[in-house]
Coordinates of C-alpha atoms in Angstrom, one line a residue:
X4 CA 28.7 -17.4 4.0
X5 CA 25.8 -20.3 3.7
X6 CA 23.8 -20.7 0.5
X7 CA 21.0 -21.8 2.9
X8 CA 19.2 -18.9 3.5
X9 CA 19.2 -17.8 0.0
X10 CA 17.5 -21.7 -1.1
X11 CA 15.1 -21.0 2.5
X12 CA 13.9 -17.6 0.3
X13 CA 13.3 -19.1 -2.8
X14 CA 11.8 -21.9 -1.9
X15 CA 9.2 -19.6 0.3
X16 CA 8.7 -17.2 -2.8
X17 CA 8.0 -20.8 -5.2
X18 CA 5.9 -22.0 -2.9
X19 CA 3.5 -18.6 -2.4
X20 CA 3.7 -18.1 -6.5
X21 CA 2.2 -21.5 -6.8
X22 CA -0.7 -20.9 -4.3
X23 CA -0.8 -17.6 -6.2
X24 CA -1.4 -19.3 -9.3
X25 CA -3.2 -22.4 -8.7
X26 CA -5.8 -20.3 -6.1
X27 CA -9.7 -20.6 -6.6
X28 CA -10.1 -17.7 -4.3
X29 CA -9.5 -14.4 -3.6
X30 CA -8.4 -14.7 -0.1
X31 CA -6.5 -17.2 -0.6
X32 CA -5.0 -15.6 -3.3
X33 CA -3.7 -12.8 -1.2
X34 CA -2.6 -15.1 1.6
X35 CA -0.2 -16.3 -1.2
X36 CA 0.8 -13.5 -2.2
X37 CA 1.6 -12.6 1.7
X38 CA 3.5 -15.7 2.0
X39 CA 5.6 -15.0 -1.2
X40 CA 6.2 -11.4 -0.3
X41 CA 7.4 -12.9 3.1
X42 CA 10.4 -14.5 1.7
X43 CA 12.3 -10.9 0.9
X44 CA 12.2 -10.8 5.0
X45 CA 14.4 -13.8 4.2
X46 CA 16.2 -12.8 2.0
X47 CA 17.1 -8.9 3.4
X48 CA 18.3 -10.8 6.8
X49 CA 20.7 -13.2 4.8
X50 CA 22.0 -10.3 3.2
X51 CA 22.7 -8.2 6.6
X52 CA 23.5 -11.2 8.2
X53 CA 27.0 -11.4 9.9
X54 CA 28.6 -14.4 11.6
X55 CA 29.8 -13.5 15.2
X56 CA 28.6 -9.8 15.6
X57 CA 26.3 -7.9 17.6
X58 CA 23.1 -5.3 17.6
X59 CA 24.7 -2.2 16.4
X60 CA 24.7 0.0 19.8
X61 CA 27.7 1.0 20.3
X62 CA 28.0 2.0 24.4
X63 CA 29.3 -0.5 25.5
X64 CA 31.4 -2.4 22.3
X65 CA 34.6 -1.6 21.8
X66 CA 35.5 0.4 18.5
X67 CA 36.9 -3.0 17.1
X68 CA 34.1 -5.2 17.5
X69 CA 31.9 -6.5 14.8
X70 CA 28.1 -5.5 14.2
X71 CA 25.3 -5.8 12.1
X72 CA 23.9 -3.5 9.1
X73 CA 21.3 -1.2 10.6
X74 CA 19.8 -0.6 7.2
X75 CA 19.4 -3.4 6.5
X76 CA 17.0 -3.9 9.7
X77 CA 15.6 -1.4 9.0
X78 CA 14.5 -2.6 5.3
X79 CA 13.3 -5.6 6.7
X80 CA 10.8 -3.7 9.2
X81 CA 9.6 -1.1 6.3
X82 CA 8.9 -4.0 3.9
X83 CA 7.0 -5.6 6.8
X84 CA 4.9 -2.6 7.1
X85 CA 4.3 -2.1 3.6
X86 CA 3.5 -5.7 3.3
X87 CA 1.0 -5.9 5.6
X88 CA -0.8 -2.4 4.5
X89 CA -0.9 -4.2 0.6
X90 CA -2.6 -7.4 2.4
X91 CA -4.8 -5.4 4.2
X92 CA -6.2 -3.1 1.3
X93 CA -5.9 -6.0 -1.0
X94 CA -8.2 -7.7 1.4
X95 CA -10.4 -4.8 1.6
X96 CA -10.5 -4.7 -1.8
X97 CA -11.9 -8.6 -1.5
X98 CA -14.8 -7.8 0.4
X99 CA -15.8 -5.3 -1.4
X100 CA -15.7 -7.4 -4.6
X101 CA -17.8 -10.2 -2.7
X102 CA -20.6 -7.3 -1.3
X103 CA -21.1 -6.2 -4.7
X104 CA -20.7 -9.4 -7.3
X105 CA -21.6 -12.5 -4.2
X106 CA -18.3 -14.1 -5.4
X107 CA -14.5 -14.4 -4.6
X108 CA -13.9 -17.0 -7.4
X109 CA -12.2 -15.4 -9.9
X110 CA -13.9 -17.7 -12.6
X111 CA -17.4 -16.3 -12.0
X112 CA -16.2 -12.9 -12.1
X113 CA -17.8 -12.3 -15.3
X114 CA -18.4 -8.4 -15.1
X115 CA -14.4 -7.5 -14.7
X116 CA -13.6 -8.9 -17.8
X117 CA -12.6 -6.7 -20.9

């Protein structure tokens, strides 16, 4: 089993916390936060992954022969559905910010603070 894939996902989720962090703008902020999200695709398919074996439909395998986790496909395509419905309301919730205060700079967001 590689260590590579594991390094590939942190390395993804580092780099979308820092855009996270260092962002000036809304959109970009949840861009970031897409990208950083994206590495648990990463990390889900190193975790299912197995070296040598097939799709798991079994009708024409033999009862021997190695395949993949289904669940763990299956994770991956939930947390891609989920992750895109966050970025879309998150973005939603963007526009609405920028119709109502003429801003998606975080700074000059005076009015939301506490």
């Amino acid at each position: 089993m590689s260590v590579f894939p594991y390094l590939v996902a942190g390395w993804i989720l580092l780099a979308g916390l820092y855009g996270l962090v260092t962002s000036r703008n809304l959109v970009q902020a949840v861009g970031c936060l897409a990208v950083a999200q994206s590495s648990t695709y990463v990390l889900l398919l190193a975790v299912g992954y197995r070296s040598g074996a097939t799709a798991p439909v079994f009708s024409d395998l033999p009862t021997d022969a190695p395949v993949v986790d289904p669940v763990v496909q299956a994770l991956v395509l939930t947390d891609i559905v989920v992750g895109a419905t966050v970025t879309a309301l998150l973005l939603s919730l963007v526009i609405q910010l920028r119709k109502r205060h003429g801003t998606v700079d975080p700074e000059e967001l005076t009015g939301l603070r506490g």
